[in-house]
Short mmCIF file of C-alpha atoms and ligand atoms in Angstrom, two decimals:
data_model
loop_
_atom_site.label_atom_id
_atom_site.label_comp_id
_atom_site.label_asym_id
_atom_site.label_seq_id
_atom_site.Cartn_x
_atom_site.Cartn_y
_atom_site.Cartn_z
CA UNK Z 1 129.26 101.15 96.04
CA UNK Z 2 128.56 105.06 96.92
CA UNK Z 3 125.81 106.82 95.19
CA UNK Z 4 127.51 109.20 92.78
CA UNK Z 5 125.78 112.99 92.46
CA UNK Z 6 123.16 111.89 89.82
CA UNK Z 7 120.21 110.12 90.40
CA UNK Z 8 116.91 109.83 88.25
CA UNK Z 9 113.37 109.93 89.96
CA UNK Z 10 110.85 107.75 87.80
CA UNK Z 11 107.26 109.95 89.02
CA UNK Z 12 106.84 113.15 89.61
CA UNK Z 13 103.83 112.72 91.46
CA UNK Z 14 103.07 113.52 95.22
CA UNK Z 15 106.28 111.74 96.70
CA UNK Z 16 108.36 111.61 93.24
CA UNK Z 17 108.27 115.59 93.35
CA UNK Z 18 109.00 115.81 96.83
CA UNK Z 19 111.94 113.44 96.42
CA UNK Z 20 113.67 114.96 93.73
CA UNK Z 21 113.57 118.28 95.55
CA UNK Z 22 115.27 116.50 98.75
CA UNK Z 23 117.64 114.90 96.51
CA UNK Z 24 118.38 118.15 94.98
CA UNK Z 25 118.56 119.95 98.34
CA UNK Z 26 121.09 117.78 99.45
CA UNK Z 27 123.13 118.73 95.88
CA UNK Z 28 122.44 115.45 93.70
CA UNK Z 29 121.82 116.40 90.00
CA UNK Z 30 118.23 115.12 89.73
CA UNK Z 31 116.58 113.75 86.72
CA UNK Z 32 112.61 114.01 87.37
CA UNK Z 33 111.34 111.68 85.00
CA UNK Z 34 107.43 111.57 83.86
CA UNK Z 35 105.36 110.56 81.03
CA UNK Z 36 103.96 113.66 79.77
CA UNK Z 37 105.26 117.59 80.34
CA UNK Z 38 102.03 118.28 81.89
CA UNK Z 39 102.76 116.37 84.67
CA UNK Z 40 106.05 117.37 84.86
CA UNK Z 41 105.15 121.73 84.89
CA UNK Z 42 103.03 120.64 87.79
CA UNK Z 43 105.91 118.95 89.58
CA UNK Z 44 108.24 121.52 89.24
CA UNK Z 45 105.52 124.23 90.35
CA UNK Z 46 105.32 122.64 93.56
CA UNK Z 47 108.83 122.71 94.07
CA UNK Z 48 109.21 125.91 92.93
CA UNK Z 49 106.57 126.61 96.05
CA UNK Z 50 108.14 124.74 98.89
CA UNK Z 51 111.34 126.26 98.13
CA UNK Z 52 110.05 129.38 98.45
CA UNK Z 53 108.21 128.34 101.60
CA UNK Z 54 111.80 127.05 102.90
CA UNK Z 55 112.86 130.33 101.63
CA UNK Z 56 110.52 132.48 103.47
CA UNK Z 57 111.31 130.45 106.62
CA UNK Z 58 115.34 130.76 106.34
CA UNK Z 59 115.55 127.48 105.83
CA UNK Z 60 117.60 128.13 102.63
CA UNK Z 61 118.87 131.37 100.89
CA UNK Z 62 116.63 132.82 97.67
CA UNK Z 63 120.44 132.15 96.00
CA UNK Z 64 120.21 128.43 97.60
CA UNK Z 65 116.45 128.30 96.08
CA UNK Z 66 117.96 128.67 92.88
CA UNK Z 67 120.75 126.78 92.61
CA UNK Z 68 118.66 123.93 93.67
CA UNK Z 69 115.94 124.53 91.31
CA UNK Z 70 118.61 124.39 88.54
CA UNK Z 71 119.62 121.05 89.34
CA UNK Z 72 116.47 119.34 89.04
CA UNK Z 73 116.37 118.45 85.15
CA UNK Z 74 112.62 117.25 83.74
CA UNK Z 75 112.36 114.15 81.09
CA UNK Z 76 110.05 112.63 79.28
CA UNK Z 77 112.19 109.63 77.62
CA UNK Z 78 113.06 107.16 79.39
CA UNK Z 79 116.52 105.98 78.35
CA UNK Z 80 117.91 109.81 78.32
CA UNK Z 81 116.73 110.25 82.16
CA UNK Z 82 118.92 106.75 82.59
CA UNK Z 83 121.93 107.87 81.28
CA UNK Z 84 124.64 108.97 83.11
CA UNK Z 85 122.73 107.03 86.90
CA UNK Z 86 123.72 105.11 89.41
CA UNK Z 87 120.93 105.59 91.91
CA UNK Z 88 117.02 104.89 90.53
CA UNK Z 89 114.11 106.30 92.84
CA UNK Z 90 110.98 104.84 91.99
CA UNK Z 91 108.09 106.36 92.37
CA UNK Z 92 105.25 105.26 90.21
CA UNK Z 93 101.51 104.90 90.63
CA UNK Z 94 101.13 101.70 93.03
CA UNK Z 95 100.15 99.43 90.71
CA UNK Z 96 102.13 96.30 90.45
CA UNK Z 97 100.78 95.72 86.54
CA UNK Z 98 102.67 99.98 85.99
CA UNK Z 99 105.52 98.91 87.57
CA UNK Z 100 106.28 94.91 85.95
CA UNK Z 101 106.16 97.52 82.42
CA UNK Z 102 108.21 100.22 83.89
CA UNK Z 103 110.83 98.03 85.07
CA UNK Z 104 111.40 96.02 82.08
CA UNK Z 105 111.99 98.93 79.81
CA UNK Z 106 114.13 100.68 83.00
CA UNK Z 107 116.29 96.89 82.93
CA UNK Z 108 116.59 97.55 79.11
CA UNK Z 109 118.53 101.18 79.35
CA UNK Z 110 119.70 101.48 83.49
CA UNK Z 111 123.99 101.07 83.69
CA UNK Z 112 124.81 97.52 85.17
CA UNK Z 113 125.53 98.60 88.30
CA UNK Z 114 122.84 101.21 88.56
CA UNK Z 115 120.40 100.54 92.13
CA UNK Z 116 116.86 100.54 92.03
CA UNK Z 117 114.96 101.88 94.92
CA UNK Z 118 111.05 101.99 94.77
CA UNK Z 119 109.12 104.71 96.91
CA UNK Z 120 106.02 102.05 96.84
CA UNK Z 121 103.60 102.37 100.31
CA UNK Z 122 102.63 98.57 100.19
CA UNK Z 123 103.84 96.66 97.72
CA UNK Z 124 106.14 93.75 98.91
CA UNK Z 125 109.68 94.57 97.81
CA UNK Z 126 110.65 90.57 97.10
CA UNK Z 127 108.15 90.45 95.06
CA UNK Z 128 109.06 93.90 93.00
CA UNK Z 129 112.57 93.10 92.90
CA UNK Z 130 111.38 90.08 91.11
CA UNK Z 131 110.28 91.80 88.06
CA UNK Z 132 113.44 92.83 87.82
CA UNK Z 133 117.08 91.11 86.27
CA UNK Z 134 118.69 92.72 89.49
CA UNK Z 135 116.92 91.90 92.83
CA UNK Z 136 120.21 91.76 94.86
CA UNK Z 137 120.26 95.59 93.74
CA UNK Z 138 116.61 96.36 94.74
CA UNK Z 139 115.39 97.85 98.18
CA UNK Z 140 112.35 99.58 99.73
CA UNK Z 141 113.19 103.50 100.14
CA UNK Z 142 109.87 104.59 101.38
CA UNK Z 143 109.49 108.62 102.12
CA UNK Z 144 106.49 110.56 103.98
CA UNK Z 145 104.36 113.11 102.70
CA UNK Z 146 105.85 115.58 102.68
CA UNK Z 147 108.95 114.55 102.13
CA UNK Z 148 110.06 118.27 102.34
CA UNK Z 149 109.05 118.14 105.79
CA UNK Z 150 109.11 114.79 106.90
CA UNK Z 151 112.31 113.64 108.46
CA UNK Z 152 111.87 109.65 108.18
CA UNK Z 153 113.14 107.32 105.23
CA UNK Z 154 112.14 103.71 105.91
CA UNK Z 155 114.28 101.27 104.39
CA UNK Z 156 112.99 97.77 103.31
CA UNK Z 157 115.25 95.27 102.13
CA UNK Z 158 114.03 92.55 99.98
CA UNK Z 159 114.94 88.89 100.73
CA UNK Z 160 117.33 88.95 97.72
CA UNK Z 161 119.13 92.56 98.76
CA UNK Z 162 122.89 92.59 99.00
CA UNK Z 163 124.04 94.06 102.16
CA UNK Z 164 125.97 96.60 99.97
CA UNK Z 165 123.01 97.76 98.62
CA UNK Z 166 121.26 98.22 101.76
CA UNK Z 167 124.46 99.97 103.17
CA UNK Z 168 124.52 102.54 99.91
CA UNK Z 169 120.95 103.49 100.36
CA UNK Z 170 121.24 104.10 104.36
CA UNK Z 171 124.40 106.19 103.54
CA UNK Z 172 122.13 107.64 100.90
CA UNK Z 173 119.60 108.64 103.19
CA UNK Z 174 122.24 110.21 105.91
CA UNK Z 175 123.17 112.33 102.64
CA UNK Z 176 119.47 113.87 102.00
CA UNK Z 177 119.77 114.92 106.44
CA UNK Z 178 116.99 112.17 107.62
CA UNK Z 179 116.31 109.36 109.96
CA UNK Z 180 116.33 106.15 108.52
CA UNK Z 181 114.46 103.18 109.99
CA UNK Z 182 115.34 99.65 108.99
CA UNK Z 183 112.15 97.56 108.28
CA UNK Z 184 114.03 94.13 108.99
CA UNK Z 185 111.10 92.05 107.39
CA UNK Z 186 109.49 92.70 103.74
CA UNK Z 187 105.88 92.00 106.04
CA UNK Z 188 102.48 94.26 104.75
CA UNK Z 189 102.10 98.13 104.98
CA UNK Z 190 106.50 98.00 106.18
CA UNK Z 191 106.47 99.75 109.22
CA UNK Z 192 104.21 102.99 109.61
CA UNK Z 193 101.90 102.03 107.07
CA UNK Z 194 100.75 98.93 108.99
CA UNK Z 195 100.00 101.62 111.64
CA UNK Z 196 98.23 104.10 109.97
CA UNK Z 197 96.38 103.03 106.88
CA UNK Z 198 94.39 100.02 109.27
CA UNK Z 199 93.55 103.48 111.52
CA UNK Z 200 91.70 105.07 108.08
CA UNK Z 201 89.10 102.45 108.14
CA UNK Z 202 88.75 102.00 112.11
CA UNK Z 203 88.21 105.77 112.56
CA UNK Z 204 85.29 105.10 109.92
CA UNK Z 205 83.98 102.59 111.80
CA UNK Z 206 84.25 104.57 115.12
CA UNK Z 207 82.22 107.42 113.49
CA UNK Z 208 79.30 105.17 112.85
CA UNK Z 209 79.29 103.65 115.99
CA UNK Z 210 79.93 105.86 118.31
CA UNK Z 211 77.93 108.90 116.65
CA UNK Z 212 80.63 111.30 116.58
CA UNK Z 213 81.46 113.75 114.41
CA UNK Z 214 84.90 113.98 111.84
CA UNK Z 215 86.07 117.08 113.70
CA UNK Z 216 85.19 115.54 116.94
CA UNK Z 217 87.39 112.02 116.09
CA UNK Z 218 89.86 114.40 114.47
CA UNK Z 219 90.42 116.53 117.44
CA UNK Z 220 90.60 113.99 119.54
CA UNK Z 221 93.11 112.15 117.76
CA UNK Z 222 95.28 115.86 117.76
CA UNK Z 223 94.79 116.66 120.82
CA UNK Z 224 94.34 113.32 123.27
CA UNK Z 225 96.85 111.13 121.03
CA UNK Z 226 99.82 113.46 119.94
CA UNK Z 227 99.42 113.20 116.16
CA UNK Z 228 99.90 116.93 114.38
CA UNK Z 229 96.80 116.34 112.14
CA UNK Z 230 93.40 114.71 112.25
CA UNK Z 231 93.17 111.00 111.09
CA UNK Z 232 90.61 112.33 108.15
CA UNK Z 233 92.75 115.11 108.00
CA UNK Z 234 95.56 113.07 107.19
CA UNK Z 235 94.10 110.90 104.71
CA UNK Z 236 92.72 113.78 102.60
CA UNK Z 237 96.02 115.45 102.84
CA UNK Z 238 97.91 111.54 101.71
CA UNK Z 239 95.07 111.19 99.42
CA UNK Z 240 92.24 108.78 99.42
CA UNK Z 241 93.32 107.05 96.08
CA UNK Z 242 96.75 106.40 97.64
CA UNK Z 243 95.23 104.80 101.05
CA UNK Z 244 92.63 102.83 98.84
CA UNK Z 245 94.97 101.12 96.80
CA UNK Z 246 97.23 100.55 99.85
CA UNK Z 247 94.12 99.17 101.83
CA UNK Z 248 93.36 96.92 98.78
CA UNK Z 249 97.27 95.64 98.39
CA UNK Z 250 97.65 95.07 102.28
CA UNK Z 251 93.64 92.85 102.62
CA UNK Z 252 94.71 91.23 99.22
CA UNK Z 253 97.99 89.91 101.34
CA UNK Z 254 96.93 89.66 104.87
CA UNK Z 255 93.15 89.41 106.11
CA UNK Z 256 93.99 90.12 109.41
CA UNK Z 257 95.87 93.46 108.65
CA UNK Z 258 93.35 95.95 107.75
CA UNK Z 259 89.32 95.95 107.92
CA UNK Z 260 88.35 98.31 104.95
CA UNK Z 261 85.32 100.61 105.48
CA UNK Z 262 83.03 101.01 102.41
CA UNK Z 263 83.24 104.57 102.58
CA UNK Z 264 86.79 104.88 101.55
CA UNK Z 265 85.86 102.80 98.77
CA UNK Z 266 82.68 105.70 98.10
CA UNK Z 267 84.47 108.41 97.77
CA UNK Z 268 87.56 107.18 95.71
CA UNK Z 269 84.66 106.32 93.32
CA UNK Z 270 83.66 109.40 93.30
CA UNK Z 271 86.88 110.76 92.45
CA UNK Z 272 86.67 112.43 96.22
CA UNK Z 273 90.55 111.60 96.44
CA UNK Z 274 90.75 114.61 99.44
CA UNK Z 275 92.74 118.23 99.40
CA UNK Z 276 94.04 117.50 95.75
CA UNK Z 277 90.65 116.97 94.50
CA UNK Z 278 88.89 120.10 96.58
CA UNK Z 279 86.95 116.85 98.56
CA UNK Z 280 87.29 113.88 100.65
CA UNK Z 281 85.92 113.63 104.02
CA UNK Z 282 86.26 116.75 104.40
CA UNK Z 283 85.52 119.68 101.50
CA UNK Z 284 88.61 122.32 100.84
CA UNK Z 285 88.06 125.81 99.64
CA UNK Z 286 91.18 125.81 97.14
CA UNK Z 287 94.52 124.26 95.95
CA UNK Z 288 96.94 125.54 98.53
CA UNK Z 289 98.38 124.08 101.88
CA UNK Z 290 95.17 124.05 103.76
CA UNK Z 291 93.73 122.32 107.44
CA UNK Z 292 90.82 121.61 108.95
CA UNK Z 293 89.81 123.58 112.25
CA UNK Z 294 90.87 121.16 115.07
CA UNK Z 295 89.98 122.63 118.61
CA UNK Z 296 90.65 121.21 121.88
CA UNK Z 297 87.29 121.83 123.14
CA UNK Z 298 85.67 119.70 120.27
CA UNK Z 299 88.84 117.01 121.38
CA UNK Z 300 86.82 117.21 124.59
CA UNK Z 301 83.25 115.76 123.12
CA UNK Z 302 85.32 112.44 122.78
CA UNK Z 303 87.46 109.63 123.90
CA UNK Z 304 89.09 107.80 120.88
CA UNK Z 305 90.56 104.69 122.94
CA UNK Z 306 89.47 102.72 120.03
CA UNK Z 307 91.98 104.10 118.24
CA UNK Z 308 94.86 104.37 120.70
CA UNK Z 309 94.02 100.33 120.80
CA UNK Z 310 93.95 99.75 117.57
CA UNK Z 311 97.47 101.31 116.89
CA UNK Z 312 99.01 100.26 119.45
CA UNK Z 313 97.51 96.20 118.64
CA UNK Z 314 99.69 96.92 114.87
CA UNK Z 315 102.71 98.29 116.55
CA UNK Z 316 102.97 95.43 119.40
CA UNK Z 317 102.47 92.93 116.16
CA UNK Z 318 105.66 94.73 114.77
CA UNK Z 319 107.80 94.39 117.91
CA UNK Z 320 106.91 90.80 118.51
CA UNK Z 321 107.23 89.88 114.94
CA UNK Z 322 110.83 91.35 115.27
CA UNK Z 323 109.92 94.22 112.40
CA UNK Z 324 111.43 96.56 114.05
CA UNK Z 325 112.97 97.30 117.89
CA UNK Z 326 110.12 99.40 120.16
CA UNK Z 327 113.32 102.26 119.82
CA UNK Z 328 112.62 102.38 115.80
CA UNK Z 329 108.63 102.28 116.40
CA UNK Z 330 108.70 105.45 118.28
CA UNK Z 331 111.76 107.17 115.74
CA UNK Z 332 109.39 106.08 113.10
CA UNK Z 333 106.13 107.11 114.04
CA UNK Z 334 107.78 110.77 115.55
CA UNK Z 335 109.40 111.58 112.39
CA UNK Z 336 107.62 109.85 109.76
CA UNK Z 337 103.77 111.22 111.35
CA UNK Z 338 104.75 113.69 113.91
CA UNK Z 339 104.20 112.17 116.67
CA UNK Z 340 104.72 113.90 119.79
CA UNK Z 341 103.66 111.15 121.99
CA UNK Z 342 105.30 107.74 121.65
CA UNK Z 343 102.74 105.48 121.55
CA UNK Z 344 103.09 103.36 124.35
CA UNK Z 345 103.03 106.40 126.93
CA UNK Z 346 99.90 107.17 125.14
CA UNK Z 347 98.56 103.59 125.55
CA UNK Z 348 100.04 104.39 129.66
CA UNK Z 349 97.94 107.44 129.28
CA UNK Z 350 94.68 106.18 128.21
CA UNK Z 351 95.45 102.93 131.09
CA UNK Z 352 96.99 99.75 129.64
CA UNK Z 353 93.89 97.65 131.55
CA UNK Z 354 91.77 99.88 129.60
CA UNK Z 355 93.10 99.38 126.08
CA UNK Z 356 93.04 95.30 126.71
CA UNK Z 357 89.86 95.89 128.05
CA UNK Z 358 88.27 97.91 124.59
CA UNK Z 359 90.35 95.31 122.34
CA UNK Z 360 88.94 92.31 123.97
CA UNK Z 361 85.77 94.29 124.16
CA UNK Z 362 86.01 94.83 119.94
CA UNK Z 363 87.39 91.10 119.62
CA UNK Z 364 84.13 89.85 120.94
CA UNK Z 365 81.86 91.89 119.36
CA UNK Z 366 83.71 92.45 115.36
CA UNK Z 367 86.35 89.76 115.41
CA UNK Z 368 89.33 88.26 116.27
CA UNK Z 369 91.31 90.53 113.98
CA UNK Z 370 90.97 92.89 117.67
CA UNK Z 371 92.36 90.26 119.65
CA UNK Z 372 95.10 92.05 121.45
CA UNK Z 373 98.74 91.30 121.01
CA UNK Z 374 100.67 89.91 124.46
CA UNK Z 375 103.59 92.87 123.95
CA UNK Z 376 100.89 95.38 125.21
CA UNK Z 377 100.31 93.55 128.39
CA UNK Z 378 103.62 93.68 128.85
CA UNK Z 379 103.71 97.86 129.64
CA UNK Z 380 102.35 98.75 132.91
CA UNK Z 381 100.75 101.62 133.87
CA UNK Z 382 101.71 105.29 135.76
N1 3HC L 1 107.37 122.32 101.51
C1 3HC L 1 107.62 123.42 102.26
N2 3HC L 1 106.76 123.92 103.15
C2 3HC L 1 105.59 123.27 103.32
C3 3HC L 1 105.26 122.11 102.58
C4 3HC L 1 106.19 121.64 101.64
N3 3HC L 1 105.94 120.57 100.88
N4 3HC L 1 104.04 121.69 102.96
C5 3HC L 1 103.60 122.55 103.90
N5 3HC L 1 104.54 123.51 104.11
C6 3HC L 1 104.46 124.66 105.00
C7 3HC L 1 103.05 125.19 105.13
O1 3HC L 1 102.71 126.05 104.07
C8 3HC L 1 103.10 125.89 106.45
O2 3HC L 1 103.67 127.17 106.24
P1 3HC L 1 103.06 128.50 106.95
O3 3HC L 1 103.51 128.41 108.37
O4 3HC L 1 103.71 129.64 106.22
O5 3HC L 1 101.59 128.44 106.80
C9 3HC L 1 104.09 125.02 107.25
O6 3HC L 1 104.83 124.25 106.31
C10 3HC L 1 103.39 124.01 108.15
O7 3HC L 1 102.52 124.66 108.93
P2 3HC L 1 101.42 123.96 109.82
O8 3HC L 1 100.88 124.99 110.75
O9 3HC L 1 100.41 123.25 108.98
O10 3HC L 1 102.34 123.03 110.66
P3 3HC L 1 102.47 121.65 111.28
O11 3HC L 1 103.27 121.91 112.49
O12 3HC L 1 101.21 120.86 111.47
O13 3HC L 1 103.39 120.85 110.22
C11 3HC L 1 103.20 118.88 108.90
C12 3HC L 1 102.90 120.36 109.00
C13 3HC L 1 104.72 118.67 108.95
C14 3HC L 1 102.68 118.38 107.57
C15 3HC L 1 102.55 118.14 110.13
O14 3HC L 1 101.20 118.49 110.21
C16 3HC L 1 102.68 116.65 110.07
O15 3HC L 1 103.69 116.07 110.43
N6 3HC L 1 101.58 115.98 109.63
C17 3HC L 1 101.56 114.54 109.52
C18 3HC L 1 102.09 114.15 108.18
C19 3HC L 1 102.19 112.66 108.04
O16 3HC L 1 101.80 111.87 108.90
N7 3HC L 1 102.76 112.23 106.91
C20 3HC L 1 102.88 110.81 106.62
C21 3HC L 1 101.64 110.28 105.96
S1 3HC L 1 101.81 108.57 105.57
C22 3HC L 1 102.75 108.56 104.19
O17 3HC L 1 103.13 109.54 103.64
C23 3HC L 1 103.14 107.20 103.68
C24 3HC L 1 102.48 106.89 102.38
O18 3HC L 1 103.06 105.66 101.92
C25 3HC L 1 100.98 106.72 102.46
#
C-alpha cells in the first residue's frame, strides 16, 4: 500500500515540528497534532522560521514558503487529526507509559489500514508495536535533529512488521528527498543512537579525567574527528532531557550499552535541558540558532582518542551483530550527524594499534564494557 497525500503527525515538539514541515515540503497535506494550541503556535513559529531560512538560502521560493505553510493544518482532537489518514508519524514525549495511552485512543479512531510509524530515539519498536491492535503495520521511522537539515531517516522494523509496510515507509522516505538506512535488528539506541548517546556520558567522563576543558573536548571532537559540532554542543542543541531519557531506556535494556555520567542526570534536574532552556553544559545568550566558539587551536590542547575508541567499539558491535553493513554505518553517521570523516578512516587516523591499545587500556582500568570489539582489529592502518 502507497502512502496517500495526507498524513497526521502526533507531537509537535522538536522532531514532530520538523517532520511535518518535511512532510509538507515534499507536498503531503499535514495534520500537526498536539494537546494544547500553545504548543502548537510554537510549532508552527518554528516552521514559519526555517522556511524562511530555506527561503533566504534559495532553497525554496517565498511563493513555495507559502504554499507549504498552508498545508500544514494544527489539531488539538484527536479523532479529527485521524480522519481522512493513511500514514501516522509518531512523535510523542519518549515515555513508554505516554505512548501505551496515546496509542489506544489512536487504535480507537485511525482507518483500518492506516500505518503507524513512531519517531521514538530508543524505545524498542516490538515492544511499541505491541501496545498496539496492528503490529504488522508498525515500524521505527526515526529522523535527526534537524530534520530540516538532516538528510537521514532510519528505518526500524519491528519483529512483527509486514514487508509491505516496511516497503511503504522506505518509498515514503524517498518521497520527503532523504537517505534511508535499514536498522535490520530492533537492538538498543537503533543505529546512530547506540553511537552517539554512549559518547554524551564518555566525553563526561573524559573531562574529569583528563582535566580538559568543554571547548577543548569539543574542538577536538570538530576538528580531529570530523563531526560539524561539539559533542556538548550537540547534546545541548538535541537537548539534555531527550539524551537522559534515552540514556535511562538504553541502561534499563542493556548494561553494557551506555555508562551514564551523573552530571547529565544534574543538570536535567535542574531543568538545564541545553539551547532550549538558555543552559546546559554550556550557557546560551538567547532563543535563536546559536553555537559555541570551536577553534582549531583550542582542538590542538587535546587528543580525544578516547572517544574515537569508544565510537568506533559501538559501531564494530553493529557490524558484527549484523545491524547494519559498514556501507550503512558510514551513510548513517554522514547524513544523520554530519560526518565528514567515516569513522573507520578516523580510527586509521588516530592508528588502529592505538585505539586497541586505549580500549584495552579503559577495559582494565573502568570495565569490561571497554573491551574492544574483534571488527576493529580487523582495519589496518595507512
Ligand atoms: N531550518 C532551516 N535552517 C536552519 C535550521 C532549520 N531547522 N536550523 C538551522 N538552520 C540554519 C541556521 O540558521 C544557519 O543559517 P545561517 O547560515 O543563516 O546562520 C544554517 O542553517 C546552518 O549554519 P551553521 O553555520 O550552523 O552550519 P553547519 O554547517 O554546522 O550546519 C547542522 C548545521 C546541519 C545542524 C550541522 O551542524 C550538523 O549536522 N550538526 C549535527 C547535527 C546532528 O548530529 N543531529 C543528530 C542528533 S541525534 C538525533 O537527532 C537523534 C535523536 O533521536 C536524539
Amino acid at each position: 500500500m502507497s502512502i496517500s497525500k495526507n498524513i497526521t503527525v502526533l507531537g509537535s515538539g522538536i522532531m514532530g515540528h520538523g517532520i511535518a514541515q518535511v512532510s509538507a515540503m515534499a507536498g503531503y497535506n499535514v495534520i500537526l497534532r498536539d494537546i494544547d494550541l500553545i504548543l502548537l503556535n510554537k510549532a508552527l513559529d518554528k516552521i514559519k522560521w526555517s522556511l524562511s531560512k530555506l527561503a533566504e538560502k534559495n532553497k525554496i521560493t517565498q511563493i513555495e514558503s507559502e504554499t507549504i505553510f498552508k498545508r500544514i493544518t494544527p489539531e488539538i482532537n484527536l479523532e479529527k487529526s485521524l480522519a481522512g489518514t493513511d500514514f501516522i508519524v509518531e512523535a510523542v514525549p519518549e515515555d513508554l507509559e505516554i505512548k501505551r495511552k496515546l496509542y489506544a485512543e489512536v487504535d480507537r479512531f485511525a482507518d483500518e489500514e492506516a500505518i503507524y510509524a513512531s519517531n521514538t530515539s530508543t524505545l524498542p519498536i516490538t515492544e511499541m508495536a505491541a501496545l498496539t491492535k496492528r503490529p504488522d503495520k508498525f515500524i521505527g521511522l526515526h529522523f535527526f535533529n534537524p530534520p530540516q537539515l538532516m538528510r537521514l531517516v532510519e528505518v526500524i522494523p519491528g519483529r512483527e512488521t509486514r514487508p509491505e509496510t516496511t516497503k511503504s515507509v522506505l518509498d515514503f522516505v524517498k518521497q520527503l528527498g532523504k537517505e534511508s538506512v535499514l536498522c535490520k535488528k530492533d537492538v538498543v539506541g537503533f543505529i546512530v543512537n547506540r553511537i552517539f548517546i554512549p559518547l554524551v556520558h564518555e566525553a563526561a567522563y573524559f573531562l574529569d579525567r583528563d582535566g580538559v576543558t568543554m571547548t577543548q573536548l569539543d574542538s577536538a571532537v570538530k576538528y580531529k574527528m570530523g563531526y560539524p559540532m561539539g559533542i556538548f554542543e550537540l547534546a545541548d542543541y538535541t537537548g539534555l532531557d531527550v539524551i537522559y531519557k534515552a540514556t535511562l531506556e538504553m541502561y534499563a535494556r542493556d548494561k553494557k550499552v551506555i555508562n551514564p555520567h551523573p552530571r547529565i542526570k544534574q543538570l536535567v534536574d535542574c531543568r538545564y535541558f541545553g539551547k532550549k532552556t538558555g543552559r546546559g553544559f554550556y550557557e546560551y545568550s538567547s532563543n535563536s540558532y546559536e553555537r559555541i566558539n570551536l577553534t582549531s587551536e583550542e582542538a590542538e590542547k587535546y587528543n580525544p582518542i578516547g572517544l574515537v575508541a569508544t565510537a568506533a567499539n559501538n559501531a564494530a558491535w553493529l557490524i558484527s551483530n549484523n545491524v547494519c553493513t559498514k556501507a550503512d554505518l558510514d551513510k548513517a553517521l554522514n547524513l544523520g550527524m554530519g560526518l565528514k570523516t567515516d569513522l573507520f578512516e578516523t580510527v586509521k587516523q588516530f592508528g588502529v594499534k592505538n585505539v586497541l591499545t586505549k580500549l584495552n587500556e579503559m577495559s582494565a582500568k573502568y570495565g569490561p564494557r571497554y573491551e574492544p570489539n574483534p571488527h576493529i582489529g580487523t582495519y589496518e592502518d595507512k
